[in-house]
Short mmCIF file of C-alpha atoms in Angstrom, two decimals:
data_model
loop_
_atom_site.label_atom_id
_atom_site.label_comp_id
_atom_site.label_asym_id
_atom_site.label_seq_id
_atom_site.Cartn_x
_atom_site.Cartn_y
_atom_site.Cartn_z
CA LYS A 1 131.87 64.17 103.92
CA ASN A 2 131.35 66.56 100.74
CA ILE A 3 128.44 65.68 99.14
CA VAL A 4 128.61 68.29 96.40
CA ILE A 5 129.79 66.48 92.97
CA ASN A 6 131.59 68.80 90.50
CA GLY A 7 132.40 71.50 93.06
CA ALA A 8 135.59 72.12 91.37
CA MET A 9 133.80 72.79 88.09
CA GLU A 10 135.94 70.21 86.35
CA ILE A 11 133.36 68.70 84.15
CA ALA A 12 131.48 70.92 81.66
CA GLN A 13 130.01 68.47 79.09
CA ARG A 14 127.60 71.07 77.24
CA GLY A 15 130.23 73.51 76.34
CA LEU A 16 132.12 76.37 78.18
CA ILE A 17 129.85 79.56 77.32
CA SER A 18 126.48 80.58 76.83
CA PRO A 19 126.19 84.18 75.62
CA ASN A 20 123.25 86.59 75.75
CA VAL A 21 120.99 84.85 78.09
CA THR A 22 117.97 86.64 79.12
CA SER A 23 115.31 84.10 80.36
CA VAL A 24 116.26 80.69 81.02
CA THR A 25 116.16 77.51 83.18
CA TYR A 26 118.81 75.02 83.21
CA ASP A 27 117.77 73.04 80.32
CA GLU A 28 117.89 75.80 77.91
CA VAL A 29 121.43 76.87 79.08
CA LYS A 30 123.99 74.72 76.82
CA ALA A 31 127.17 75.63 78.65
CA GLY A 32 128.90 75.65 82.16
CA PRO A 33 130.01 73.18 84.77
CA ASP A 34 127.88 70.18 85.09
CA ARG A 35 125.25 69.93 87.95
CA PHE A 36 125.34 73.62 88.45
CA LYS A 37 122.04 75.18 86.99
CA MET A 38 121.25 78.94 86.16
CA SER A 39 117.80 80.35 86.62
CA LEU A 40 117.30 83.95 85.17
CA PHE A 41 114.17 85.91 84.53
CA ASN A 42 113.72 89.74 84.27
CA CYS A 43 117.41 90.43 85.39
CA GLY A 44 119.01 91.72 82.36
CA THR A 45 121.22 89.85 79.77
CA TRP A 46 123.99 87.54 80.76
CA ALA A 47 126.81 85.40 79.69
CA THR A 48 127.23 82.30 81.59
CA GLY A 49 129.50 79.21 81.61
CA ARG A 50 132.85 77.92 82.96
CA ASN A 51 136.06 79.64 82.65
CA SER A 52 139.84 79.12 83.91
CA GLU A 53 139.57 82.30 86.17
CA SER A 54 139.59 80.54 89.76
CA PRO A 55 140.63 80.77 93.32
CA ASP A 56 143.73 79.10 94.53
CA HIS A 57 143.72 75.25 94.39
CA PHE A 58 141.01 75.28 91.49
CA ASN A 59 141.37 75.09 87.80
CA TYR A 60 138.09 76.38 86.97
CA SER A 61 134.94 78.26 88.17
CA LYS A 62 131.44 79.02 87.14
CA PHE A 63 130.86 82.44 85.80
CA MET A 64 127.80 84.76 85.24
CA SER A 65 128.55 88.07 83.90
CA CYS A 66 125.82 90.59 83.27
CA THR A 67 126.41 92.06 79.87
CA THR A 68 123.21 94.26 79.69
CA ALA A 69 121.57 95.54 83.15
CA ARG A 70 117.97 95.38 83.59
CA THR A 71 115.94 98.57 83.12
CA GLY A 72 113.48 99.78 85.47
CA SER A 73 112.88 98.25 89.02
CA LEU A 74 112.93 94.66 89.84
CA ALA A 75 109.78 92.76 89.09
CA MET A 76 108.34 90.77 92.06
CA ALA A 77 109.11 87.57 90.28
CA ALA A 78 112.41 88.59 88.83
CA ARG A 79 115.27 86.31 89.87
CA CYS A 80 118.95 85.10 89.33
CA TYR A 81 120.39 82.25 90.89
CA ILE A 82 122.54 79.17 90.62
CA SER A 83 121.09 76.19 91.86
CA TYR A 84 122.64 72.87 92.77
CA HIS A 85 120.59 69.54 93.53
CA ILE A 86 121.96 66.97 95.64
CA GLU A 87 120.74 63.26 95.14
CA GLY A 88 118.72 62.01 97.87
CA HIS A 89 120.92 58.83 98.41
CA ASP A 90 123.80 61.31 99.21
CA THR A 91 121.80 63.27 101.76
CA GLN A 92 121.00 60.32 103.97
CA ILE A 93 123.93 61.31 106.11
CA LEU A 94 122.20 64.44 107.19
CA LYS A 95 119.33 62.34 108.79
CA MET A 96 116.78 64.82 107.75
CA GLY A 97 113.51 64.83 109.65
CA THR A 98 114.85 63.08 112.72
CA SER A 99 115.69 64.09 116.07
CA ASP A 100 119.33 63.36 115.09
CA ALA A 101 119.45 65.37 112.08
CA GLU A 102 122.74 67.12 111.08
CA ARG A 103 123.46 70.57 110.47
CA PHE A 104 125.73 71.19 107.46
CA THR A 105 128.28 73.72 106.11
CA VAL A 106 128.35 75.23 102.68
CA SER A 107 131.82 76.46 101.59
CA PHE A 108 132.34 78.22 98.43
CA TYR A 109 134.49 81.03 96.68
CA VAL A 110 132.68 84.08 95.23
CA LYS A 111 134.02 87.08 93.24
CA SER A 112 132.26 89.82 92.22
CA ASN A 113 132.63 93.26 90.79
CA LYS A 114 130.35 94.63 93.56
CA THR A 115 130.24 94.23 97.32
CA GLY A 116 127.24 93.60 98.99
CA THR A 117 125.01 90.73 100.73
CA GLY A 118 124.20 87.29 98.85
CA ILE A 119 122.08 84.48 99.90
CA VAL A 120 122.62 80.65 100.14
CA GLU A 121 119.16 78.73 100.75
CA ALA A 122 118.85 75.21 101.37
CA GLN A 123 115.48 73.37 100.37
CA THR A 124 114.07 70.00 101.03
CA THR A 125 110.64 68.73 99.94
CA SER A 126 108.47 65.83 101.16
CA GLY A 127 104.65 65.33 100.36
CA GLY A 128 104.28 68.71 98.75
CA ALA A 129 105.75 70.43 101.76
CA SER A 130 109.18 72.01 101.94
CA VAL A 131 111.52 73.31 104.38
CA GLU A 132 113.68 76.16 103.50
CA TYR A 133 116.68 77.65 105.40
CA SER A 134 118.34 80.66 104.38
CA ARG A 135 121.89 82.24 105.38
CA SER A 136 123.49 85.53 104.09
CA PHE A 137 126.99 85.88 103.30
CA THR A 138 128.76 89.34 102.69
CA ILE A 139 131.18 90.17 99.78
CA SER A 140 133.60 92.15 101.33
CA GLN A 141 135.86 93.13 98.67
CA ALA A 142 135.19 93.72 94.78
CA ASN A 143 136.96 91.99 92.20
CA THR A 144 138.70 89.35 94.80
CA TRP A 145 138.13 85.88 95.35
CA GLU A 146 136.68 85.28 98.87
CA LYS A 147 136.14 82.04 100.65
CA LYS A 148 132.54 81.95 102.09
CA SER A 149 131.02 79.36 104.53
CA VAL A 150 127.39 79.19 105.70
CA THR A 151 126.02 76.71 108.36
CA ILE A 152 122.53 75.52 107.79
CA ILE A 153 120.85 74.17 110.81
CA ALA A 154 119.67 70.91 111.21
CA ASN A 155 116.22 69.80 109.64
CA THR A 156 114.40 67.95 112.44
CA SER A 157 110.90 68.76 111.06
CA LEU A 158 110.37 67.39 107.51
CA ALA A 159 111.73 63.77 106.85
CA GLN A 160 112.70 63.07 102.91
CA ASP A 161 110.27 61.08 100.89
CA SER A 162 111.09 57.61 100.33
CA ALA A 163 111.44 58.37 96.72
CA ASN A 164 114.11 61.06 97.52
CA LYS A 165 116.17 58.35 99.05
CA THR A 166 117.64 57.57 95.30
CA THR A 167 118.91 59.63 92.64
CA SER A 168 116.10 61.93 92.81
CA THR A 169 116.70 65.62 94.61
CA GLY A 170 116.76 65.22 98.38
CA LEU A 171 118.30 68.68 98.88
CA SER A 172 118.65 71.92 96.79
CA LEU A 173 121.07 74.58 97.22
CA TYR A 174 120.36 77.90 95.74
CA PHE A 175 122.90 80.73 95.53
CA ILE A 176 120.84 83.79 94.79
CA LEU A 177 122.42 86.55 93.17
CA ASP A 178 119.22 88.81 92.71
CA SER A 179 115.37 88.33 93.36
CA GLY A 180 112.31 90.04 93.45
CA THR A 181 110.01 90.00 96.51
CA ASN A 182 108.40 86.51 95.37
#
């Protein structure tokens, strides 16, 4: 069962594009597909939103375009990523924190003007503690849509808080495009 809502980027209630973004959290970006958040700090100037350039079988995609590259080296706290937060009641099928916990696969399309390695991270939190699992993916060909799949191992060690069995965040996915050492 797919537990990602709006993965086809069909719904964009906040508008289609937000230009000249330099340091933001999701609430400050007033454009792009619903549920897909952008976090940016010390990584240059970007435009972000939703556009109609997309892989086969889809009408839209989330885009992030660097319009002015950062100067100097990447700061320790610098970051540029897209996040998606899955509601707790939708993550119950993963049975996190039990011996029957399920591994899951995240599949997505990516297109970049550069080849290289990206990271998908899954994170769940309970009682202030968190479990993070990261998997890398490789962009093999520039300027080409590529389908990627990463499998996240089962979380048998950290159960969800009872509050996270509602519409609160039960699991977060991060698509990390660039980051400092922190």
